[in-house]
Short mmCIF file of the C-alpha atoms (twelve columns), coordinates in Angstrom:
data_MODEL
# 
_entry.id   MODEL 
# 
loop_
_atom_site.group_PDB 
_atom_site.id 
_atom_site.type_symbol 
_atom_site.label_atom_id 
_atom_site.label_alt_id 
_atom_site.label_comp_id 
_atom_site.label_asym_id 
_atom_site.label_seq_id 
_atom_site.Cartn_x 
_atom_site.Cartn_y 
_atom_site.Cartn_z 
_atom_site.pdbx_PDB_model_num 
ATOM 1   C CA . UNK A 1   -42.532 34.476 -16.357 1 
ATOM 2   C CA . UNK A 2   -43.532 35.302 -12.758 1 
ATOM 3   C CA . UNK A 3   -42.782 31.747 -11.549 1 
ATOM 4   C CA . UNK A 4   -39.193 32.196 -12.778 1 
ATOM 5   C CA . UNK A 5   -38.595 35.473 -10.950 1 
ATOM 6   C CA . UNK A 6   -40.722 35.775 -7.818  1 
ATOM 7   C CA . UNK A 7   -38.925 32.980 -5.932  1 
ATOM 8   C CA . UNK A 8   -35.561 34.750 -6.000  1 
ATOM 9   C CA . UNK A 9   -33.928 37.806 -4.477  1 
ATOM 10  C CA . UNK A 10  -34.239 40.861 -6.767  1 
ATOM 11  C CA . UNK A 11  -30.493 40.868 -7.404  1 
ATOM 12  C CA . UNK A 12  -30.576 37.110 -8.192  1 
ATOM 13  C CA . UNK A 13  -33.565 37.156 -10.539 1 
ATOM 14  C CA . UNK A 14  -31.742 34.935 -13.053 1 
ATOM 15  C CA . UNK A 15  -31.183 31.997 -10.663 1 
ATOM 16  C CA . UNK A 16  -34.185 30.109 -12.026 1 
ATOM 17  C CA . UNK A 17  -32.226 29.617 -15.256 1 
ATOM 18  C CA . UNK A 18  -29.342 28.117 -13.259 1 
ATOM 19  C CA . UNK A 19  -31.710 25.676 -11.537 1 
ATOM 20  C CA . UNK A 20  -33.175 24.591 -14.880 1 
ATOM 21  C CA . UNK A 21  -29.654 24.197 -16.309 1 
ATOM 22  C CA . UNK A 22  -28.689 22.034 -13.306 1 
ATOM 23  C CA . UNK A 23  -31.757 19.832 -13.802 1 
ATOM 24  C CA . UNK A 24  -31.031 19.533 -17.521 1 
ATOM 25  C CA . UNK A 25  -27.445 18.436 -16.824 1 
ATOM 26  C CA . UNK A 26  -28.593 15.786 -14.355 1 
ATOM 27  C CA . UNK A 27  -31.197 14.499 -16.822 1 
ATOM 28  C CA . UNK A 28  -28.594 14.435 -19.612 1 
ATOM 29  C CA . UNK A 29  -26.356 12.119 -17.538 1 
ATOM 30  C CA . UNK A 30  -28.758 9.249  -18.212 1 
ATOM 31  C CA . UNK A 31  -28.407 9.867  -21.939 1 
ATOM 32  C CA . UNK A 32  -24.598 9.827  -21.833 1 
ATOM 33  C CA . UNK A 33  -24.357 6.758  -19.557 1 
ATOM 34  C CA . UNK A 34  -27.605 4.822  -19.997 1 
ATOM 35  C CA . UNK A 35  -26.375 1.531  -18.504 1 
ATOM 36  C CA . UNK A 36  -23.481 2.528  -16.240 1 
ATOM 37  C CA . UNK A 37  -24.443 3.521  -12.717 1 
ATOM 38  C CA . UNK A 38  -20.999 4.606  -11.495 1 
ATOM 39  C CA . UNK A 39  -20.512 7.628  -13.809 1 
ATOM 40  C CA . UNK A 40  -24.170 8.549  -13.304 1 
ATOM 41  C CA . UNK A 41  -23.657 8.757  -9.552  1 
ATOM 42  C CA . UNK A 42  -20.290 10.476 -9.860  1 
ATOM 43  C CA . UNK A 43  -21.525 13.194 -12.217 1 
ATOM 44  C CA . UNK A 44  -24.704 13.735 -10.195 1 
ATOM 45  C CA . UNK A 45  -22.672 14.264 -7.014  1 
ATOM 46  C CA . UNK A 46  -20.277 16.606 -8.871  1 
ATOM 47  C CA . UNK A 47  -23.055 18.757 -10.344 1 
ATOM 48  C CA . UNK A 48  -24.828 18.994 -6.989  1 
ATOM 49  C CA . UNK A 49  -21.571 19.912 -5.228  1 
ATOM 50  C CA . UNK A 50  -20.870 22.811 -7.599  1 
ATOM 51  C CA . UNK A 51  -24.492 23.947 -7.422  1 
ATOM 52  C CA . UNK A 52  -24.465 23.869 -3.603  1 
ATOM 53  C CA . UNK A 53  -21.315 26.002 -3.470  1 
ATOM 54  C CA . UNK A 54  -22.903 28.660 -5.701  1 
ATOM 55  C CA . UNK A 55  -26.250 28.494 -3.945  1 
ATOM 56  C CA . UNK A 56  -24.703 28.818 -0.489  1 
ATOM 57  C CA . UNK A 57  -22.546 31.760 -1.571  1 
ATOM 58  C CA . UNK A 58  -25.376 33.747 -3.170  1 
ATOM 59  C CA . UNK A 59  -28.413 32.661 -1.061  1 
ATOM 60  C CA . UNK A 60  -30.789 33.373 -3.972  1 
ATOM 61  C CA . UNK A 61  -34.108 32.296 -2.430  1 
ATOM 62  C CA . UNK A 62  -36.315 35.198 -1.419  1 
ATOM 63  C CA . UNK A 63  -37.504 33.273 1.648   1 
ATOM 64  C CA . UNK A 64  -34.522 32.712 3.943   1 
ATOM 65  C CA . UNK A 65  -35.161 29.168 5.284   1 
ATOM 66  C CA . UNK A 66  -35.487 27.820 1.745   1 
ATOM 67  C CA . UNK A 67  -31.782 28.566 1.196   1 
ATOM 68  C CA . UNK A 68  -30.923 26.224 4.093   1 
ATOM 69  C CA . UNK A 69  -33.388 23.565 2.895   1 
ATOM 70  C CA . UNK A 70  -32.015 23.689 -0.664  1 
ATOM 71  C CA . UNK A 71  -28.373 23.410 0.447   1 
ATOM 72  C CA . UNK A 72  -29.085 20.631 2.960   1 
ATOM 73  C CA . UNK A 73  -31.042 18.583 0.442   1 
ATOM 74  C CA . UNK A 74  -28.323 18.860 -2.213  1 
ATOM 75  C CA . UNK A 75  -25.610 17.907 0.307   1 
ATOM 76  C CA . UNK A 76  -27.577 14.841 1.443   1 
ATOM 77  C CA . UNK A 77  -28.169 13.660 -2.124  1 
ATOM 78  C CA . UNK A 78  -24.489 14.230 -3.049  1 
ATOM 79  C CA . UNK A 79  -23.318 12.202 -0.015  1 
ATOM 80  C CA . UNK A 80  -25.889 9.534  -0.837  1 
ATOM 81  C CA . UNK A 81  -24.420 9.289  -4.355  1 
ATOM 82  C CA . UNK A 82  -20.918 8.993  -2.888  1 
ATOM 83  C CA . UNK A 83  -21.883 6.005  -0.727  1 
ATOM 84  C CA . UNK A 84  -23.850 4.419  -3.577  1 
ATOM 85  C CA . UNK A 85  -20.659 4.552  -5.661  1 
ATOM 86  C CA . UNK A 86  -19.135 1.992  -3.326  1 
ATOM 87  C CA . UNK A 87  -22.194 -0.241 -3.558  1 
ATOM 88  C CA . UNK A 88  -22.405 0.047  -7.347  1 
ATOM 89  C CA . UNK A 89  -18.746 -0.819 -7.954  1 
ATOM 90  C CA . UNK A 90  -18.792 -4.134 -9.948  1 
ATOM 91  C CA . UNK A 91  -15.379 -5.184 -8.610  1 
ATOM 92  C CA . UNK A 92  -15.181 -7.344 -5.505  1 
ATOM 93  C CA . UNK A 93  -17.922 -8.796 -3.348  1 
ATOM 94  C CA . UNK A 94  -21.088 -6.762 -3.871  1 
ATOM 95  C CA . UNK A 95  -22.921 -8.371 -0.948  1 
ATOM 96  C CA . UNK A 96  -20.269 -7.432 1.625   1 
ATOM 97  C CA . UNK A 97  -20.097 -3.865 0.326   1 
ATOM 98  C CA . UNK A 98  -23.871 -3.649 0.452   1 
ATOM 99  C CA . UNK A 99  -23.939 -4.809 4.066   1 
ATOM 100 C CA . UNK A 100 -21.110 -2.413 4.999   1 
ATOM 101 C CA . UNK A 101 -22.573 0.741  3.405   1 
ATOM 102 C CA . UNK A 102 -26.296 0.004  3.655   1 
ATOM 103 C CA . UNK A 103 -26.714 1.899  6.982   1 
ATOM 104 C CA . UNK A 104 -25.079 5.041  5.525   1 
ATOM 105 C CA . UNK A 105 -27.116 4.876  2.329   1 
ATOM 106 C CA . UNK A 106 -30.299 4.443  4.376   1 
ATOM 107 C CA . UNK A 107 -29.355 7.297  6.720   1 
ATOM 108 C CA . UNK A 108 -28.723 9.907  4.029   1 
ATOM 109 C CA . UNK A 109 -31.702 8.768  1.980   1 
ATOM 110 C CA . UNK A 110 -33.873 9.191  5.066   1 
ATOM 111 C CA . UNK A 111 -32.325 12.615 5.746   1 
ATOM 112 C CA . UNK A 112 -33.084 13.730 2.165   1 
ATOM 113 C CA . UNK A 113 -36.692 12.518 2.537   1 
ATOM 114 C CA . UNK A 114 -37.045 14.329 5.880   1 
ATOM 115 C CA . UNK A 115 -35.772 17.575 4.375   1 
ATOM 116 C CA . UNK A 116 -38.268 17.255 1.530   1 
ATOM 117 C CA . UNK A 117 -41.012 16.658 4.110   1 
ATOM 118 C CA . UNK A 118 -39.917 19.752 6.067   1 
ATOM 119 C CA . UNK A 119 -40.022 21.800 2.861   1 
ATOM 120 C CA . UNK A 120 -43.567 20.621 2.102   1 
ATOM 121 C CA . UNK A 121 -44.724 21.356 5.668   1 
ATOM 122 C CA . UNK A 122 -43.022 24.766 5.712   1 
ATOM 123 C CA . UNK A 123 -44.500 25.766 2.352   1 
ATOM 124 C CA . UNK A 124 -47.957 24.626 3.472   1 
ATOM 125 C CA . UNK A 125 -47.726 26.637 6.717   1 
ATOM 126 C CA . UNK A 126 -46.398 29.627 4.802   1 
ATOM 127 C CA . UNK A 127 -49.292 29.406 2.345   1 
ATOM 128 C CA . UNK A 128 -51.781 29.228 5.230   1 
ATOM 129 C CA . UNK A 129 -50.176 32.243 6.905   1 
ATOM 130 C CA . UNK A 130 -49.001 30.276 9.951   1 
ATOM 131 C CA . UNK A 131 -45.335 31.158 9.407   1 
ATOM 132 C CA . UNK A 132 -44.143 34.659 10.250  1 
ATOM 133 C CA . UNK A 133 -42.895 35.980 6.921   1 
ATOM 134 C CA . UNK A 134 -42.157 39.443 8.352   1 
ATOM 135 C CA . UNK A 135 -44.744 41.171 6.147   1 
ATOM 136 C CA . UNK A 136 -45.433 43.841 8.778   1 
ATOM 137 C CA . UNK A 137 -41.729 44.508 9.291   1 
ATOM 138 C CA . UNK A 138 -41.271 44.702 5.536   1 
ATOM 139 C CA . UNK A 139 -44.083 47.236 5.207   1 
ATOM 140 C CA . UNK A 140 -42.655 49.376 8.000   1 
ATOM 141 C CA . UNK A 141 -39.186 49.219 6.485   1 
ATOM 142 C CA . UNK A 142 -40.533 50.208 3.071   1 
ATOM 143 C CA . UNK A 143 -42.417 53.143 4.597   1 
ATOM 144 C CA . UNK A 144 -39.290 54.333 6.401   1 
ATOM 145 C CA . UNK A 145 -37.241 53.993 3.217   1 
ATOM 146 C CA . UNK A 146 -39.742 55.915 1.091   1 
ATOM 147 C CA . UNK A 147 -40.014 58.660 3.720   1 
ATOM 148 C CA . UNK A 148 -36.235 58.932 3.783   1 
ATOM 149 C CA . UNK A 149 -36.104 59.156 -0.014  1 
ATOM 150 C CA . UNK A 150 -38.747 61.905 -0.023  1 
ATOM 151 C CA . UNK A 151 -36.913 63.814 2.698   1 
ATOM 152 C CA . UNK A 152 -33.562 63.584 0.897   1 
ATOM 153 C CA . UNK A 153 -35.204 64.590 -2.383  1 
ATOM 154 C CA . UNK A 154 -36.715 67.651 -0.698  1 
ATOM 155 C CA . UNK A 155 -33.371 68.596 0.847   1 
ATOM 156 C CA . UNK A 156 -31.658 68.293 -2.536  1 
ATOM 157 C CA . UNK A 157 -34.296 70.455 -4.212  1 
ATOM 158 C CA . UNK A 158 -34.025 73.115 -1.498  1 
ATOM 159 C CA . UNK A 159 -30.226 73.052 -1.723  1 
ATOM 160 C CA . UNK A 160 -30.049 72.167 1.967   1 
ATOM 161 C CA . UNK A 161 -27.712 69.328 1.085   1 
ATOM 162 C CA . UNK A 162 -25.662 68.446 -1.998  1 
ATOM 163 C CA . UNK A 163 -25.288 65.180 -3.877  1 
ATOM 164 C CA . UNK A 164 -21.643 65.041 -2.849  1 
ATOM 165 C CA . UNK A 165 -22.563 65.363 0.821   1 
ATOM 166 C CA . UNK A 166 -25.142 62.581 0.502   1 
ATOM 167 C CA . UNK A 167 -22.504 60.351 -1.125  1 
ATOM 168 C CA . UNK A 168 -20.028 61.176 1.630   1 
ATOM 169 C CA . UNK A 169 -22.514 60.331 4.405   1 
ATOM 170 C CA . UNK A 170 -23.491 57.045 2.744   1 
ATOM 171 C CA . UNK A 171 -19.842 56.049 2.396   1 
ATOM 172 C CA . UNK A 172 -19.302 56.738 6.108   1 
ATOM 173 C CA . UNK A 173 -21.918 54.252 7.265   1 
ATOM 174 C CA . UNK A 174 -22.030 51.589 4.523   1 
ATOM 175 C CA . UNK A 175 -19.324 49.313 3.185   1 
ATOM 176 C CA . UNK A 176 -18.684 49.088 -0.544  1 
ATOM 177 C CA . UNK A 177 -20.654 45.834 -0.782  1 
ATOM 178 C CA . UNK A 178 -23.587 47.314 1.153   1 
ATOM 179 C CA . UNK A 179 -23.591 50.376 -1.114  1 
ATOM 180 C CA . UNK A 180 -23.722 48.115 -4.194  1 
ATOM 181 C CA . UNK A 181 -26.573 46.052 -2.684  1 
ATOM 182 C CA . UNK A 182 -28.457 49.258 -1.807  1 
ATOM 183 C CA . UNK A 183 -28.008 50.576 -5.355  1 
ATOM 184 C CA . UNK A 184 -29.296 47.293 -6.830  1 
ATOM 185 C CA . UNK A 185 -32.340 47.271 -4.556  1 
ATOM 186 C CA . UNK A 186 -33.171 50.902 -5.293  1 
ATOM 187 C CA . UNK A 187 -32.779 50.291 -9.012  1 
ATOM 188 C CA . UNK A 188 -35.142 47.318 -8.922  1 
ATOM 189 C CA . UNK A 189 -37.642 49.237 -6.754  1 
ATOM 190 C CA . UNK A 190 -37.651 52.272 -9.026  1 
ATOM 191 C CA . UNK A 191 -37.887 50.235 -12.202 1 
ATOM 192 C CA . UNK A 192 -40.401 47.552 -11.195 1 
ATOM 193 C CA . UNK A 193 -42.602 49.422 -8.692  1 
ATOM 194 C CA . UNK A 194 -42.531 53.026 -9.885  1 
ATOM 195 C CA . UNK A 195 -41.579 52.451 -13.550 1 
ATOM 196 C CA . UNK A 196 -38.811 55.051 -13.188 1 
ATOM 197 C CA . UNK A 197 -35.332 54.692 -14.605 1 
ATOM 198 C CA . UNK A 198 -32.637 54.945 -11.916 1 
ATOM 199 C CA . UNK A 199 -30.594 57.142 -14.236 1 
ATOM 200 C CA . UNK A 200 -33.504 59.572 -14.665 1 
ATOM 201 C CA . UNK A 201 -34.187 59.626 -10.919 1 
ATOM 202 C CA . UNK A 202 -30.550 60.274 -9.996  1 
ATOM 203 C CA . UNK A 203 -30.329 63.153 -12.436 1 
# 
């Protein structure tokens, strides 16, 4: 199951299921409309539009640039489907519509291909270690966080500070959303790295 989870942010671990559901819906369009190109294009653009909205709002990819690549690719394919709708319309003169919209169809198809090429190049460079993936910064940040946790734990044990005072100080510097994100990250870290329940640790 690692390939389903490791690509996503810890708080968005389930997004792989959403991607598979999106792919299944797009594949199922051909079953519902096997010989009609217009509803195939329309439903494909609709599914990609809804997916792009959710993906852009949540930014689920663990590697930041992949969020931009994913959104850009889906937008290009959705726009491509929109222009192909005009070409695929059986009413009227198909040749004139083809000549009118062919440059736009070619443009967005080329953009989608370029984005896919950028993704392949970026993933190759990342695999070869040529892209700065902030591993050193991540290690330093983790060390600082663990040192802070140890220091707070020691202060709580020595009664130098109370749980209420810790909560008050956190609320002073972090918004409600940041506190929730911090709690999620700490829960995942304790559970997956240290095999400790967050409830047990907080008690």
